[in-house]
Short mmCIF file of C-alpha atoms in Angstrom, two decimals:
data_model
loop_
_atom_site.label_atom_id
_atom_site.label_comp_id
_atom_site.label_asym_id
_atom_site.label_seq_id
_atom_site.Cartn_x
_atom_site.Cartn_y
_atom_site.Cartn_z
CA ALA U 25 -97.97 -206.43 173.80
CA LEU U 26 -95.07 -206.78 171.37
CA ALA U 27 -96.90 -204.77 168.75
CA LYS U 28 -97.59 -202.03 171.25
CA ALA U 29 -93.95 -201.91 172.34
CA GLY U 30 -92.85 -201.72 168.73
CA ALA U 31 -95.24 -198.85 168.05
CA ASN U 32 -93.93 -196.93 171.05
CA ALA U 33 -90.36 -197.48 169.91
CA ASP U 34 -91.25 -196.16 166.46
CA VAL U 35 -92.82 -193.02 167.91
CA ALA U 36 -89.79 -192.46 170.12
CA ALA U 37 -87.45 -192.86 167.17
CA ARG U 38 -89.46 -190.41 165.08
CA PHE U 39 -89.57 -187.92 167.93
CA LYS U 40 -85.82 -188.22 168.46
CA ALA U 41 -85.19 -187.69 164.75
CA GLN U 42 -87.42 -184.61 164.79
CA ARG U 43 -85.53 -183.12 167.75
CA GLU U 44 -82.20 -183.82 166.08
CA ALA U 45 -83.43 -182.12 162.90
CA GLU U 46 -84.58 -179.06 164.90
CA LEU U 47 -81.19 -178.85 166.61
CA ALA U 48 -79.34 -179.25 163.31
CA THR U 49 -81.38 -176.44 161.73
CA ALA U 50 -80.75 -174.14 164.71
CA ARG U 51 -77.03 -174.83 164.54
CA GLN U 52 -76.98 -174.20 160.78
CA MET U 53 -78.68 -170.83 161.30
CA THR U 54 -76.07 -169.95 163.92
CA GLU U 55 -73.24 -171.10 161.65
CA ARG U 56 -74.58 -168.82 158.93
CA ALA U 57 -74.55 -165.87 161.34
CA GLN U 58 -71.03 -166.80 162.44
CA ASP U 59 -69.97 -166.76 158.79
CA PHE U 60 -70.75 -163.04 158.53
CA TYR U 61 -68.46 -162.18 161.43
CA VAL U 62 -65.74 -164.55 160.20
CA SER U 63 -65.96 -162.97 156.72
CA LEU U 64 -64.84 -159.72 158.36
CA GLY U 65 -61.72 -161.40 159.69
CA MET U 66 -63.03 -162.20 163.16
CA PRO U 67 -62.29 -165.60 164.77
CA LYS U 68 -64.64 -168.56 164.69
CA LEU U 69 -66.64 -169.19 167.83
CA PRO U 70 -64.79 -171.41 170.32
CA PRO U 71 -65.69 -175.12 170.55
CA SER U 72 -67.12 -174.56 174.03
CA TYR U 73 -69.74 -172.25 172.51
CA TRP U 74 -71.16 -175.08 170.41
CA GLN U 75 -71.04 -177.48 173.35
CA ASN U 76 -72.70 -175.26 175.95
CA THR U 77 -75.15 -173.08 174.04
CA GLN U 78 -78.89 -173.68 174.30
CA PHE U 79 -80.08 -173.68 170.69
CA ILE U 80 -83.59 -175.11 171.08
CA LYS U 81 -86.08 -175.33 173.92
CA PRO U 82 -85.25 -178.26 176.22
CA LEU U 83 -87.97 -180.72 177.18
CA ASP U 84 -86.79 -181.63 180.67
CA ARG U 85 -87.14 -178.22 182.36
CA ASN U 86 -88.75 -174.82 182.13
CA VAL U 87 -86.54 -172.12 180.64
CA VAL U 88 -86.77 -168.46 179.69
CA CYS U 89 -86.75 -168.40 175.89
CA HIS U 90 -86.03 -164.67 175.67
CA ALA U 91 -82.82 -164.61 173.60
CA SER U 92 -79.69 -163.73 175.55
CA ALA U 93 -75.90 -163.87 175.30
CA TRP U 94 -73.61 -164.87 178.15
CA ASP U 95 -69.97 -164.26 178.96
CA MET U 96 -69.16 -167.05 181.45
CA ASN U 97 -65.42 -166.42 181.49
CA MET U 98 -65.41 -163.57 184.01
CA GLY U 99 -61.89 -162.47 183.27
CA GLY U 100 -60.03 -165.03 181.21
CA ASP U 101 -56.26 -165.39 181.21
CA GLY U 102 -55.56 -162.43 178.94
CA LYS U 103 -54.53 -164.69 176.08
CA ASP U 104 -57.28 -167.12 175.19
CA VAL U 105 -59.76 -165.80 172.65
CA GLY U 106 -61.67 -169.02 173.31
CA ALA U 107 -63.39 -167.58 176.37
CA ASP U 108 -66.50 -169.36 177.64
CA VAL U 109 -69.28 -167.58 175.79
CA ARG U 110 -72.79 -168.87 175.13
CA THR U 111 -76.18 -167.87 173.81
CA LYS U 112 -79.53 -169.05 175.10
CA MET U 113 -82.42 -169.23 172.65
CA CYS U 114 -85.33 -171.42 171.64
CA ILE U 115 -84.62 -171.16 167.91
CA THR U 116 -87.29 -171.88 165.35
CA PRO U 117 -86.60 -171.45 161.62
CA ASN U 118 -88.10 -168.05 160.86
CA GLU U 119 -86.87 -164.62 159.82
CA GLU U 120 -87.16 -163.06 163.28
CA ASN U 121 -85.05 -165.78 164.92
CA PHE U 122 -82.54 -165.62 162.07
CA THR U 123 -81.85 -161.92 162.57
CA THR U 124 -81.92 -162.34 166.36
CA ILE U 125 -79.03 -164.80 166.10
CA TYR U 126 -76.95 -162.20 164.21
CA HIS U 127 -77.80 -159.72 166.97
CA GLU U 128 -76.88 -162.06 169.83
CA LEU U 129 -73.58 -162.98 168.20
CA GLY U 130 -72.78 -159.27 168.27
CA HIS U 131 -72.73 -159.54 172.07
CA ILE U 132 -70.59 -162.68 171.85
CA TYR U 133 -67.99 -161.17 169.53
CA TYR U 134 -67.80 -158.08 171.72
CA ASP U 135 -67.11 -160.41 174.68
CA LEU U 136 -64.40 -162.21 172.72
CA ALA U 137 -62.78 -158.99 171.52
CA TYR U 138 -62.32 -157.44 174.95
CA ASN U 139 -61.58 -160.73 176.73
CA PRO U 140 -57.79 -160.07 176.90
CA LEU U 141 -58.39 -156.86 178.87
CA PRO U 142 -58.31 -156.74 182.69
CA PRO U 143 -61.72 -157.71 184.12
CA LEU U 144 -62.49 -154.09 185.06
CA PHE U 145 -62.48 -153.14 181.38
CA GLN U 146 -64.42 -156.17 180.11
CA GLY U 147 -67.66 -154.48 179.15
CA GLY U 148 -69.27 -152.20 176.63
CA ALA U 149 -67.96 -148.67 176.13
CA ASN U 150 -71.41 -147.59 177.27
CA ASP U 151 -74.69 -149.47 177.70
CA GLY U 152 -75.77 -148.79 174.14
CA PHE U 153 -72.65 -150.21 172.50
CA HIS U 154 -73.34 -153.83 173.42
CA GLU U 155 -76.83 -153.76 171.89
CA ALA U 156 -75.70 -151.87 168.79
CA ILE U 157 -72.92 -154.27 167.71
CA GLY U 158 -75.15 -157.02 166.37
CA ASP U 159 -77.83 -154.60 165.19
CA THR U 160 -75.19 -153.00 162.96
CA ILE U 161 -74.59 -156.36 161.32
CA VAL U 162 -78.35 -156.84 160.89
CA LEU U 163 -78.46 -153.59 158.88
CA ALA U 164 -75.90 -155.12 156.53
CA MET U 165 -78.19 -158.12 155.89
CA THR U 166 -79.39 -156.48 152.69
CA PRO U 167 -81.28 -158.33 149.95
CA GLN U 168 -77.99 -158.41 148.04
CA TYR U 169 -76.30 -160.16 150.96
CA LEU U 170 -79.15 -162.64 151.39
CA ASN U 171 -78.96 -163.39 147.67
CA SER U 172 -75.19 -163.92 147.87
CA ILE U 173 -75.64 -166.66 150.48
CA GLY U 174 -78.46 -168.31 148.56
CA LEU U 175 -81.38 -167.42 150.83
CA VAL U 176 -83.36 -165.28 148.38
CA ASP U 177 -83.58 -164.79 144.64
CA LYS U 178 -81.87 -161.84 143.01
CA PRO U 179 -83.69 -158.76 144.34
CA GLN U 180 -85.70 -156.67 141.93
CA GLU U 181 -84.79 -153.05 142.60
CA SER U 182 -87.65 -150.54 142.56
CA ARG U 183 -88.72 -147.46 144.47
CA GLU U 184 -91.76 -149.31 145.77
CA ALA U 185 -89.66 -152.16 147.15
CA THR U 186 -87.32 -149.70 148.85
CA ILE U 187 -90.18 -147.77 150.47
CA ASN U 188 -91.88 -150.97 151.64
CA ALA U 189 -88.67 -152.30 153.17
CA GLN U 190 -87.86 -149.01 154.86
CA MET U 191 -91.40 -148.58 156.18
CA ARG U 192 -91.20 -152.02 157.74
CA MET U 193 -87.88 -151.18 159.39
CA ALA U 194 -89.05 -147.76 160.54
CA LEU U 195 -92.20 -149.12 162.15
CA SER U 196 -90.10 -151.42 164.31
CA GLY U 197 -86.95 -149.30 164.71
CA VAL U 198 -87.67 -145.58 164.44
CA SER U 199 -91.04 -145.76 166.18
CA PHE U 200 -89.28 -147.63 168.98
CA LEU U 201 -87.28 -144.55 169.99
CA PRO U 202 -89.97 -142.75 172.05
CA PHE U 203 -90.92 -146.05 173.69
CA GLY U 204 -87.29 -146.84 174.47
CA LEU U 205 -86.88 -143.46 176.14
CA MET U 206 -90.13 -143.41 178.13
CA ILE U 207 -89.46 -146.79 179.78
CA ASP U 208 -86.47 -145.48 181.69
CA ARG U 209 -88.05 -142.06 182.18
CA TRP U 210 -90.65 -143.95 184.21
CA ARG U 211 -88.07 -146.13 185.97
CA TRP U 212 -85.92 -143.15 186.92
CA GLY U 213 -88.99 -141.39 188.31
CA VAL U 214 -89.69 -144.42 190.47
CA PHE U 215 -86.09 -144.57 191.65
CA ASP U 216 -85.77 -140.86 192.54
CA GLY U 217 -89.17 -140.78 194.23
CA SER U 218 -90.80 -138.28 191.89
CA ILE U 219 -93.24 -141.03 190.87
CA LYS U 220 -94.98 -142.29 194.00
CA PRO U 221 -96.23 -145.89 194.37
CA GLU U 222 -99.82 -144.67 194.30
CA GLN U 223 -99.13 -143.06 190.88
CA TYR U 224 -97.24 -145.88 189.14
CA ASN U 225 -99.90 -146.64 186.56
CA GLN U 226 -101.10 -143.06 186.11
CA LYS U 227 -97.60 -141.80 185.37
CA TRP U 228 -96.92 -144.75 183.08
CA TRP U 229 -99.81 -143.78 180.84
CA GLU U 230 -99.02 -140.08 181.04
CA LEU U 231 -95.54 -140.77 179.71
CA LYS U 232 -96.94 -143.00 176.97
CA ALA U 233 -99.28 -140.19 175.93
CA GLN U 234 -96.44 -137.65 175.98
CA TYR U 235 -93.86 -139.67 174.06
CA GLN U 236 -95.94 -142.08 171.96
CA GLY U 237 -99.33 -140.45 171.61
CA VAL U 238 -101.18 -143.56 172.74
CA ALA U 239 -103.91 -144.10 175.34
CA PRO U 240 -105.27 -147.23 177.03
CA ALA U 241 -108.20 -149.05 175.47
CA SER U 242 -110.02 -149.05 178.82
CA ALA U 243 -109.73 -147.32 182.18
CA ARG U 244 -106.52 -148.33 183.97
CA GLY U 245 -106.46 -147.55 187.68
CA GLU U 246 -103.75 -148.09 190.25
CA GLU U 247 -104.97 -151.64 190.82
CA TYR U 248 -103.10 -152.41 187.59
CA PHE U 249 -99.34 -152.42 187.03
CA ASP U 250 -99.11 -152.07 183.27
CA ALA U 251 -95.39 -151.28 183.31
CA GLY U 252 -94.81 -154.82 184.55
CA ALA U 253 -96.02 -156.22 181.24
CA LYS U 254 -92.69 -155.16 179.75
CA TYR U 255 -90.18 -157.95 180.39
CA HIS U 256 -87.34 -155.60 181.30
CA VAL U 257 -89.23 -153.77 184.07
CA PRO U 258 -89.80 -156.71 186.46
CA GLY U 259 -86.51 -158.16 185.21
CA ASN U 260 -84.72 -155.02 186.45
CA THR U 261 -82.92 -154.48 183.13
CA PRO U 262 -82.07 -150.86 182.29
CA TYR U 263 -83.70 -149.90 179.01
CA LEU U 264 -81.88 -146.78 177.85
CA ARG U 265 -79.27 -149.06 176.27
CA TYR U 266 -81.78 -149.99 173.56
CA PHE U 267 -82.59 -146.35 172.87
CA LEU U 268 -78.90 -145.49 172.57
CA ALA U 269 -78.26 -148.57 170.45
CA ARG U 270 -80.84 -147.47 167.87
CA ILE U 271 -78.81 -144.32 167.27
CA LEU U 272 -75.39 -145.94 167.54
CA GLN U 273 -76.10 -148.78 165.14
CA TYR U 274 -76.53 -146.37 162.23
CA GLN U 275 -73.38 -144.50 163.21
CA PHE U 276 -71.44 -147.79 163.37
CA TYR U 277 -73.00 -148.92 160.10
CA LYS U 278 -72.02 -145.77 158.22
CA GLY U 279 -68.52 -145.93 159.70
CA LEU U 280 -68.09 -149.50 158.48
CA CYS U 281 -69.54 -148.73 155.04
CA ASP U 282 -67.07 -145.85 154.74
CA ALA U 283 -64.24 -148.16 155.82
CA ALA U 284 -65.30 -150.62 153.13
CA GLY U 285 -65.12 -147.87 150.50
CA TYR U 286 -68.85 -147.96 149.78
CA THR U 287 -70.19 -144.85 148.01
CA GLY U 288 -73.78 -145.72 147.06
CA PRO U 289 -77.08 -145.15 148.91
CA LEU U 290 -76.48 -145.99 152.56
CA ASN U 291 -79.51 -148.27 152.84
CA GLN U 292 -78.04 -150.59 150.19
CA CYS U 293 -74.62 -151.04 151.80
CA THR U 294 -73.35 -154.42 152.92
CA PHE U 295 -69.76 -154.94 154.05
CA TYR U 296 -69.96 -158.75 154.15
CA GLY U 297 -66.50 -160.15 153.44
CA ASN U 298 -64.72 -156.80 153.75
CA LYS U 299 -61.63 -157.24 155.90
CA GLU U 300 -60.90 -153.49 156.14
CA ALA U 301 -64.30 -152.86 157.73
CA GLY U 302 -63.86 -155.92 159.92
CA GLN U 303 -60.45 -154.82 161.14
CA LYS U 304 -61.81 -151.41 162.12
CA TYR U 305 -64.80 -152.97 163.87
CA TRP U 306 -62.66 -155.48 165.80
CA ALA U 307 -60.30 -152.69 166.86
CA MET U 308 -63.24 -150.80 168.35
CA LEU U 309 -64.66 -153.89 170.05
CA SER U 310 -61.26 -154.71 171.52
CA LYS U 311 -61.23 -151.46 173.50
CA GLY U 312 -64.11 -152.63 175.69
CA ALA U 313 -64.57 -150.19 178.56
CA SER U 314 -60.88 -149.27 178.74
CA GLN U 315 -61.39 -145.65 177.68
CA PRO U 316 -64.20 -143.07 177.58
CA TRP U 317 -66.92 -144.17 175.19
CA GLN U 318 -66.59 -140.93 173.24
CA ALA U 319 -63.02 -141.83 172.28
CA THR U 320 -64.07 -145.33 171.23
CA LEU U 321 -66.92 -143.96 169.14
CA LYS U 322 -64.62 -141.48 167.41
CA GLU U 323 -62.19 -144.20 166.31
CA LEU U 324 -64.90 -145.78 164.17
CA THR U 325 -67.14 -142.87 163.23
CA GLY U 326 -64.95 -139.78 163.41
CA THR U 327 -67.17 -138.08 165.99
CA GLU U 328 -67.43 -138.22 169.77
CA LYS U 329 -71.14 -137.42 169.82
CA LEU U 330 -74.31 -139.39 169.38
CA ASP U 331 -75.59 -138.35 165.98
CA ALA U 332 -78.85 -139.24 164.25
CA ALA U 333 -77.59 -137.99 160.86
CA PRO U 334 -76.64 -141.50 159.63
CA MET U 335 -80.13 -142.75 160.55
CA LEU U 336 -81.70 -139.88 158.62
CA GLU U 337 -79.43 -140.61 155.66
CA TYR U 338 -80.40 -144.28 155.77
CA PHE U 339 -84.14 -143.51 155.77
CA ALA U 340 -83.90 -140.62 153.28
CA PRO U 341 -86.02 -142.40 150.62
CA LEU U 342 -88.80 -143.08 153.15
CA GLN U 343 -88.63 -139.58 154.61
CA GLU U 344 -89.04 -138.01 151.17
CA TRP U 345 -92.00 -140.30 150.41
CA LEU U 346 -93.65 -139.47 153.75
CA LYS U 347 -93.28 -135.74 153.11
CA GLN U 348 -95.16 -136.19 149.84
CA GLN U 349 -97.86 -138.37 151.41
CA ASN U 350 -98.40 -136.05 154.39
CA GLU U 351 -98.34 -132.77 152.52
CA GLY U 352 -100.96 -130.46 153.98
CA GLN U 353 -101.63 -132.76 156.94
CA MET U 354 -101.26 -131.89 160.62
CA CYS U 355 -98.86 -134.46 162.10
CA GLY U 356 -98.28 -135.22 165.77
CA TRP U 357 -100.50 -134.89 168.85
CA GLN U 358 -101.19 -132.72 171.85
CA ALA U 359 -99.95 -134.64 174.88
CA GLY U 360 -102.33 -134.52 177.81
CA PRO U 361 -103.57 -136.80 180.58
CA ALA U 362 -104.10 -140.27 179.17
CA GLN U 363 -107.79 -141.03 178.73
CA PRO U 364 -109.26 -144.37 177.72
CA VAL U 365 -110.08 -144.64 174.05
CA LYS U 366 -113.83 -144.59 173.56
CA PRO U 367 -115.10 -147.44 171.40
CA ALA U 368 -116.58 -146.48 168.08
CA ALA U 369 -120.35 -146.34 167.88
CA PRO U 370 -121.89 -149.55 166.51
#
């Protein structure tokens, strides 16, 4: 009996040590992300953030692990930059989680920046701003930056490496644009009644065919609700913000690179440690929703309009390569009623 009790105690001790190590790693990843924002001259996260944030998945209850950022202050006193802000994640040490932390801290620093404003103005300039803040920082996580913080070896520059990196980003970012738009096209149709309940699935796949050029793998009737497979649809989260953010992040990024005095290829710019860029970014964040978003955008980028030109400039190497690869090819598709994809003959 004593031996059994001792064995159980040893297992418990090992398990506790493992959990503590997981938490320590998650906190270190978050501290590294915080370092980027602090290098720009922004404040450190308040002590309450480290006390109240969910870094790893708890064992005593079920939680939603979808990463999210929370402003719990709901107004503040107009003075304290240490507002109650938190993130909720189930962090594991991988590249996706690492970049997600940088993204979520973008929300948090936006919350901190506009905290002194009256509650009515504590929000993003428009829906896309909040999502674009952290994504802008993610763009600046270049191989040169990762090397400077000791995460990767010195990058070997080559055209092939550039194309591979840009293709990877484009497949997740640029190809997202039609998807990001069609989600709310469908939602708006539901809300205004132009898409009837008996057409929910049909119209979903028609929009996917129109915007994405994809069709279902098998017949999908109205007994299915395929739109509900997207987290944000049943969660009642507007999706156009992500579409707008994809455009805005490149505008913000170019504006910050210009503020930092960078003159090289846009896709190689990092403004880590540049206080001039940080000051300009913080000034924009501090405006919150206190003025029209066009005015806020102009202060950083010099234009009041959404503009895809910085995105095109960023992906110029990939675009040139794709033109060469696709020369003489017919690109695109004829959008029609979505039909199931027929399996290939055996």
